[in-house]
Short mmCIF file of C-alpha atoms in Angstrom, two decimals:
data_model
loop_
_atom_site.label_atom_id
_atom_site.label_comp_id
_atom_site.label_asym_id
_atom_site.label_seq_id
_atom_site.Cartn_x
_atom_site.Cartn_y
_atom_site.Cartn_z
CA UNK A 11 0.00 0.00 0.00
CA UNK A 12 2.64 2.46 0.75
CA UNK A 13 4.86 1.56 -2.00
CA UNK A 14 1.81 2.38 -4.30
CA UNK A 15 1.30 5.79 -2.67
CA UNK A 16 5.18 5.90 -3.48
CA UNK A 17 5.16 4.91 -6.71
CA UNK A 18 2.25 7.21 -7.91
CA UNK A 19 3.70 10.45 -6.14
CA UNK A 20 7.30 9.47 -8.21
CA UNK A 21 4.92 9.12 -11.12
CA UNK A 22 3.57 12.70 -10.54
CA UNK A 23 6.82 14.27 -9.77
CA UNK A 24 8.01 12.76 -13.42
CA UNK A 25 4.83 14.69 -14.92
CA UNK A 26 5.61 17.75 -13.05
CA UNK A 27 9.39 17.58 -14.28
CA UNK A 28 8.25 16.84 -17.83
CA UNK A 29 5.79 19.46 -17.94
CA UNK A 30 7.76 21.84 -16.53
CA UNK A 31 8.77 23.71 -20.30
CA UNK A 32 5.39 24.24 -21.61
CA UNK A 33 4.69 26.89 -22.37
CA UNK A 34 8.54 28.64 -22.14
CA UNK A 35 9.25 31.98 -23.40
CA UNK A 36 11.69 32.58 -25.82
CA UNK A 37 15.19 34.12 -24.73
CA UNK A 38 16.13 37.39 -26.21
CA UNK A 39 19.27 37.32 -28.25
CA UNK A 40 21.72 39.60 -26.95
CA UNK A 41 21.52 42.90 -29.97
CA UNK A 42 25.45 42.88 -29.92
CA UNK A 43 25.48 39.63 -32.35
CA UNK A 44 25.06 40.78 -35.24
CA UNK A 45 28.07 43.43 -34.88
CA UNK A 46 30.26 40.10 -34.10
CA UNK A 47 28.39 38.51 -37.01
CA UNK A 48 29.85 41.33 -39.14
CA UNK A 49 32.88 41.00 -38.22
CA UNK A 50 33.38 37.49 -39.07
CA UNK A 51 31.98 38.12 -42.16
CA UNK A 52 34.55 40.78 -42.81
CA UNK A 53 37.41 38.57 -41.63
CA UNK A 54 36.67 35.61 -44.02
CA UNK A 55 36.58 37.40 -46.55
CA UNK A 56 39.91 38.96 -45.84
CA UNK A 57 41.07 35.73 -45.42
CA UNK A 58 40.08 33.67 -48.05
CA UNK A 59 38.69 29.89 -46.68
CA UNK A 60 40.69 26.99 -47.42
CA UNK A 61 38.74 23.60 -46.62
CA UNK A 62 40.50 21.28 -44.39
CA UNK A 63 40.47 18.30 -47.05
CA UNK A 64 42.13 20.94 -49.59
CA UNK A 65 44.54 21.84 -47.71
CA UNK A 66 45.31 18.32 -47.04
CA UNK A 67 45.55 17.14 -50.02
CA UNK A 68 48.24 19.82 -50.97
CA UNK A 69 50.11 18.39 -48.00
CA UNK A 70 50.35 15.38 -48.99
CA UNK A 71 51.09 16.25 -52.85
CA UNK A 72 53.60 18.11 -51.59
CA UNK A 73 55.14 15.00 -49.34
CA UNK A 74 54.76 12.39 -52.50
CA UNK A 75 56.45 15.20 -54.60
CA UNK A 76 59.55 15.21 -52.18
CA UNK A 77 59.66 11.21 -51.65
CA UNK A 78 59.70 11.26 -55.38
CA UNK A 79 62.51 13.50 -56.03
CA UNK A 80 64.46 12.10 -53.32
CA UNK A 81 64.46 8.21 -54.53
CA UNK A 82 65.45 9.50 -58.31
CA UNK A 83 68.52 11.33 -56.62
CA UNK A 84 69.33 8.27 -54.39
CA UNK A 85 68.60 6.32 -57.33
CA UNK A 86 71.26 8.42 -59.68
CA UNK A 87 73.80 8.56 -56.94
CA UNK A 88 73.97 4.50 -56.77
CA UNK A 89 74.03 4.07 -60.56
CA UNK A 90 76.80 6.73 -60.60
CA UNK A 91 79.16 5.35 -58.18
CA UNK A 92 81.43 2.69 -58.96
CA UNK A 93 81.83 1.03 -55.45
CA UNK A 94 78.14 -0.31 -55.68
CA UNK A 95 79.05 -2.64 -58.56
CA UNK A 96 78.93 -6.08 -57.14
CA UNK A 97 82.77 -8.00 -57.49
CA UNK A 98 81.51 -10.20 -60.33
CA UNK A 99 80.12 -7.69 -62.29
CA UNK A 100 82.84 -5.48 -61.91
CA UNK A 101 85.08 -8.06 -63.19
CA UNK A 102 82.76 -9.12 -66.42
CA UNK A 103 82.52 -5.48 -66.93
CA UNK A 104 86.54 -5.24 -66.99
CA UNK A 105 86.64 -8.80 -69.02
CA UNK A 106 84.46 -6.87 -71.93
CA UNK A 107 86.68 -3.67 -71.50
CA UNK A 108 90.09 -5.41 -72.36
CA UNK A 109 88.52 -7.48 -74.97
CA UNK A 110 87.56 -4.01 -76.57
CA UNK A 111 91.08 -3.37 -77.16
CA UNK A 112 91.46 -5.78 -79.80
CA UNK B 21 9.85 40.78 -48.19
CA UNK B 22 9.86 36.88 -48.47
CA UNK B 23 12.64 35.19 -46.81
CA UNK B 24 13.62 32.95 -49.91
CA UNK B 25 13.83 36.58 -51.70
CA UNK B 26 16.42 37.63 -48.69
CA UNK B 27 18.33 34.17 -48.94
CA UNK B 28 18.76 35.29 -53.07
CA UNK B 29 20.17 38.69 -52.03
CA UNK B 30 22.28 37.18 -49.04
CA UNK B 31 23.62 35.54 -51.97
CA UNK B 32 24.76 38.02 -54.11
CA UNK B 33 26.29 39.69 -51.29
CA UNK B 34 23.59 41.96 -49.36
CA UNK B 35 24.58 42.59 -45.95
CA UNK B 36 21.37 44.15 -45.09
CA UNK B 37 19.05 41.32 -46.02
CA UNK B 38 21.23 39.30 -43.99
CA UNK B 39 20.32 41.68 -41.02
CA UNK B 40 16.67 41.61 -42.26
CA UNK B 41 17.06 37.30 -41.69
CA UNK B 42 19.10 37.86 -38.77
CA UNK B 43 15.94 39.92 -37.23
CA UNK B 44 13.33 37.08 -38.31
CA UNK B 45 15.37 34.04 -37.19
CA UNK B 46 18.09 35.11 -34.22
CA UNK B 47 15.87 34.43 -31.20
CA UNK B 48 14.84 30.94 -32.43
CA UNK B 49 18.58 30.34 -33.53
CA UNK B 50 20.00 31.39 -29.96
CA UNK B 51 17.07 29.76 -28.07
CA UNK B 52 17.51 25.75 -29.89
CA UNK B 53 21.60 26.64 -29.30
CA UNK B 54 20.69 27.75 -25.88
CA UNK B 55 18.72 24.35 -25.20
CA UNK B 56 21.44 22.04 -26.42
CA UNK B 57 24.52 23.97 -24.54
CA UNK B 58 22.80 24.86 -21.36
CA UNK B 59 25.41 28.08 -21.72
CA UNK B 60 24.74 31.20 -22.52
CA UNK B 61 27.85 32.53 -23.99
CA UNK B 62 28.14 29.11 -26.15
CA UNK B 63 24.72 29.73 -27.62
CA UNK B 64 25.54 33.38 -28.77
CA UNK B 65 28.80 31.54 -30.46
CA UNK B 66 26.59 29.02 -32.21
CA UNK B 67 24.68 31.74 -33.38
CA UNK B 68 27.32 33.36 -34.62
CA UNK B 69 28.53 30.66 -36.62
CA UNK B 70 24.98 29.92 -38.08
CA UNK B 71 24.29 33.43 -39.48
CA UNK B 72 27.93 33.26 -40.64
CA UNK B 73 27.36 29.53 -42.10
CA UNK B 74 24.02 31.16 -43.89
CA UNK B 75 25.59 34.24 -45.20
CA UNK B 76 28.23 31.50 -47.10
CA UNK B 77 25.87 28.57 -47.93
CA UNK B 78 23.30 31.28 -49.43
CA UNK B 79 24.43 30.70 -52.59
CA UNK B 80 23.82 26.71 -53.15
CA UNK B 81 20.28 26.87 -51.24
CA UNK B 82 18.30 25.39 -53.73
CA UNK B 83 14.61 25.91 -51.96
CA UNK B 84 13.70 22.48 -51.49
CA UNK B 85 12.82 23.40 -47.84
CA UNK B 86 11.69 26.20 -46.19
CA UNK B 87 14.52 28.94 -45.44
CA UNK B 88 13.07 28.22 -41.65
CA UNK B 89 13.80 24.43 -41.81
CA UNK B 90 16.80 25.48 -43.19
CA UNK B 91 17.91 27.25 -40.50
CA UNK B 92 16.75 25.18 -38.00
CA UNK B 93 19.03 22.32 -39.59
CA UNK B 94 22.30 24.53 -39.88
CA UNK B 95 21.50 25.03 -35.44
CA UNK B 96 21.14 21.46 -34.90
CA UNK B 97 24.06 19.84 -36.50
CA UNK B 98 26.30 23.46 -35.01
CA UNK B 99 25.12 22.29 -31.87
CA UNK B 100 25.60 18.41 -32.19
CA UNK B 101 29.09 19.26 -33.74
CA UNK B 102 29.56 21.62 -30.85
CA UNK B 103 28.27 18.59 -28.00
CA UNK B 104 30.61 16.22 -29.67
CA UNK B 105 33.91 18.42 -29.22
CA UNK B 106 33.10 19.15 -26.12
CA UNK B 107 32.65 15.14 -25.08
CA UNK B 108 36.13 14.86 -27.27
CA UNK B 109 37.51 17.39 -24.50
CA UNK B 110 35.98 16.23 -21.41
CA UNK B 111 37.58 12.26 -22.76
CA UNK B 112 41.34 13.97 -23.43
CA UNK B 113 41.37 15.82 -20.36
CA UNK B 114 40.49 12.50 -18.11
CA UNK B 115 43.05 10.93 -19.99
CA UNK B 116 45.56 13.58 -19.18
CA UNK B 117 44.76 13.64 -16.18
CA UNK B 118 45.62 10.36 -15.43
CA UNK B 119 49.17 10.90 -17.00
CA UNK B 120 49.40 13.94 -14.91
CA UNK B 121 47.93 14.07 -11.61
CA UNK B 122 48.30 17.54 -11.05
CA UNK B 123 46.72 19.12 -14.37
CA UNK B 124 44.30 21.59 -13.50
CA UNK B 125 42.43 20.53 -17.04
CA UNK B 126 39.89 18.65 -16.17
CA UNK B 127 36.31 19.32 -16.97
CA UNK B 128 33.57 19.94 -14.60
CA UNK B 129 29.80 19.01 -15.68
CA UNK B 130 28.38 21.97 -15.98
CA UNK B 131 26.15 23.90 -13.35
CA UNK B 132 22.64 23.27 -13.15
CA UNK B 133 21.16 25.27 -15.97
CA UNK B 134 18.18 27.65 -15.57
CA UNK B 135 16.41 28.76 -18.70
CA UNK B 136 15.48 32.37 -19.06
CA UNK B 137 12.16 31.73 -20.14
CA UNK B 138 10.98 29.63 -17.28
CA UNK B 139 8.83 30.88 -15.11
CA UNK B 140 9.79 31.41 -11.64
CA UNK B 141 8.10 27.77 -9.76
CA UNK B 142 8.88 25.75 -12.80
CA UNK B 143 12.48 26.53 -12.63
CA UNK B 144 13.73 23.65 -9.94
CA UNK B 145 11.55 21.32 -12.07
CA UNK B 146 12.83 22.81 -15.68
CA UNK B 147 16.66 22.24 -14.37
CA UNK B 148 16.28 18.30 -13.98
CA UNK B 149 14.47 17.88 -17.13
CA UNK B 150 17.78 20.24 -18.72
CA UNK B 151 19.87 17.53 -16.51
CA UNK B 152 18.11 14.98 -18.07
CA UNK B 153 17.62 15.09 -21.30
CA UNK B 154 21.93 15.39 -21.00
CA UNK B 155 21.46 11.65 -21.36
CA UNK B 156 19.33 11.22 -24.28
CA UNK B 157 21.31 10.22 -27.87
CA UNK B 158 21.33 12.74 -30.11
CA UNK B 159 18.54 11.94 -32.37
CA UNK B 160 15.79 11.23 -29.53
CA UNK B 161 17.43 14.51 -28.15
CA UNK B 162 17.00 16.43 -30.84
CA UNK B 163 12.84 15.21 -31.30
CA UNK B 164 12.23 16.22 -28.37
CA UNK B 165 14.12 20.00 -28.23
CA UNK B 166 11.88 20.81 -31.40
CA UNK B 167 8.51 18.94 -30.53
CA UNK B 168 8.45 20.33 -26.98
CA UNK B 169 10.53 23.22 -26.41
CA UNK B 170 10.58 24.38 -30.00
CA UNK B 171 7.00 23.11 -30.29
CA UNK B 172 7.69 22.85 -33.94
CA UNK B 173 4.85 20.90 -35.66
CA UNK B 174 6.11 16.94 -36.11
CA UNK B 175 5.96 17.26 -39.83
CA UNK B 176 8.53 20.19 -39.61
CA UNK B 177 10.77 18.31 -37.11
CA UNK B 178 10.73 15.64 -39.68
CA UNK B 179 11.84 17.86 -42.56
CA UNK B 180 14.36 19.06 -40.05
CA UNK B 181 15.81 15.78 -39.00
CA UNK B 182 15.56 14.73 -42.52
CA UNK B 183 13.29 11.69 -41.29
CA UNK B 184 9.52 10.48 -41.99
CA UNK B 185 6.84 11.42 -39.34
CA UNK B 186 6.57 8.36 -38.22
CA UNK B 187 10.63 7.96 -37.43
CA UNK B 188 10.04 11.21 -35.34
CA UNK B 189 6.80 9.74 -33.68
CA UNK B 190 9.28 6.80 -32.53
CA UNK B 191 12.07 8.96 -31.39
CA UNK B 192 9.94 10.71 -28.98
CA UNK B 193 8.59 7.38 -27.79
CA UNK B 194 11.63 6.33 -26.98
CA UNK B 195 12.72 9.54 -25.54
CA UNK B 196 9.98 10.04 -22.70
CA UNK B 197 10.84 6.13 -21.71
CA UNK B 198 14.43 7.57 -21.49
CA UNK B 199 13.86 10.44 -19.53
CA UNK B 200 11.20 8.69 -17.13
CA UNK B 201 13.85 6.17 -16.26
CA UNK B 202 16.63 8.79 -15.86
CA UNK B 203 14.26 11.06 -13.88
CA UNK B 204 14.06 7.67 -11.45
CA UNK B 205 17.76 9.26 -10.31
CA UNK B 206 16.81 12.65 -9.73
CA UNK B 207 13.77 11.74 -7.86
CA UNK B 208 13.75 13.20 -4.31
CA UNK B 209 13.68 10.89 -1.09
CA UNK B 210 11.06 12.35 0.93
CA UNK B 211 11.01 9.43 3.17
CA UNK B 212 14.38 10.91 5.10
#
């Protein structure tokens, strides 16, 4: 019996809590905002918007420009230098040199 | 002059119709922002960012909705954005915290919140529903800051939400089973 009493006064309560917003009135917005509103309006167009996927994108051209570059210059400098020749090569290569001279 | 007339002008530029929108729509803007946020001073920055988000998008609004739906949608994701950065915050700074017991960083829940608009002897009652509806996942959140505070008609709430009447129906089903059993929390023990 009391838990029933209980459990219907809870049960108003949640009414009361629930009905508590009807009817609200609306908040003013403070007249100030629209100045500010301005004045980002002003500043983006100073600063011209670049999108965050854009801008990534550029990045990462960028990067894959650079890794590029980089391997053909490693790639050059190994061709070019003669102590990178393996031992057997070096010595075919030598073979076909003095057999030039005939 | 008709708002979709001001939207065209916003587009081209017009500063003043976007004052003329500003005047229509700023109290409903800062009121929805003001709902989500609980925070005055976070509301007015939402706002901000909506008039500023209209006065850019103006130009690919194509008039499938009303410029008032419109509006209304540009609020509720701001403000979703805006609760999920702030739950991205709260997360970092426990985590940092734990790395550094002495960080000052942490985030506090926020005070209890008391609407403007509330009358005087609904205001303890208004602050645990606020509380409440905290808990409540976006969408169901959302439903029910439009059908009830808002008191948008469900068909608009729909075209907000981008959802059929019946989706929205279901949402606020499940929402006033959500906040009865969160309310179960708050209730008082008059027993003591």
């Amino acid at each position: 019996m009391k838990n029933t009493i209980q459990n219907s006064e809870k049960e108003q309560w949640k009414d009361h809590v629930l009905s508590s917003l009807e009817g609200i009135k609306r908040a003013e917005a403070p007249p100030f905002l629209f100045t500010r509103i301005q004045a980002s309006i002003l500043l983006t167009n100073r600063n011209p918007y670049v999108s965050t996927p854009k801008l990534m994108l550029g990045v990462v051209a960028f990067l894959v420009l650079c890794c590029v570059n980089l391997w053909v210059l490693i790639e050059s400098n190994q061709v070019a230098s003669p102590n990178n020749v393996p031992p057997l090569q070096a010595a075919i290569m030598l073979e076909s040199v003095n057999f030039d001279l005939y | 002059m008709e708002n979709l007339q001001l939207i065209q002008k916003i587009a081209h530029g017009s500063e003043a119709a976007l004052r003329e929108i500003y005047g229509v729509f700023a109290n409903i803007v800062f009121n929805t922002a003001l709902s989500y946020l609980h925070d005055r001073a976070e509301a007015e920055e939402i706002t901000q960012d909506v008039f500023l988000e209209v006065y850019q998008s103006a130009k690919t609004f194509e008039g499938k909705s009303s410029v008032r739906t419109w509006i209304y949608r540009i609020t509720v994701n701001k403000c979703l954005d805006k609760l999920r950065y702030q739950k991205r915050k709260k997360r970092f700074a426990l985590v940092k915290s734990l790395f550094k017991p002495d960080t000052t960083e942490i985030q506090h829940d926020a005070e209890d919140f008391e609407h403007p608009g509330v009358t005087l002897e609904r205001q303890e009652y208004a602050k645990i529903l606020f509380k409440a509806l905290e808990h409540l996942p976006s969408q169901q959140r959302t439903a029910y800051i439009l059908s009830f505070i808002e008191e948008l008609p469900r068909k608009e709430v729909a075209e907000v939400m981008q959802l059929s009447v019946k989706a929205v129906e279901s949402l606020l089903q499940r929402a006033k089973i959500n906040l009865r059993s969160t309310l179960e929390k708050y209730y008082p023990d008059r027993r003591i």
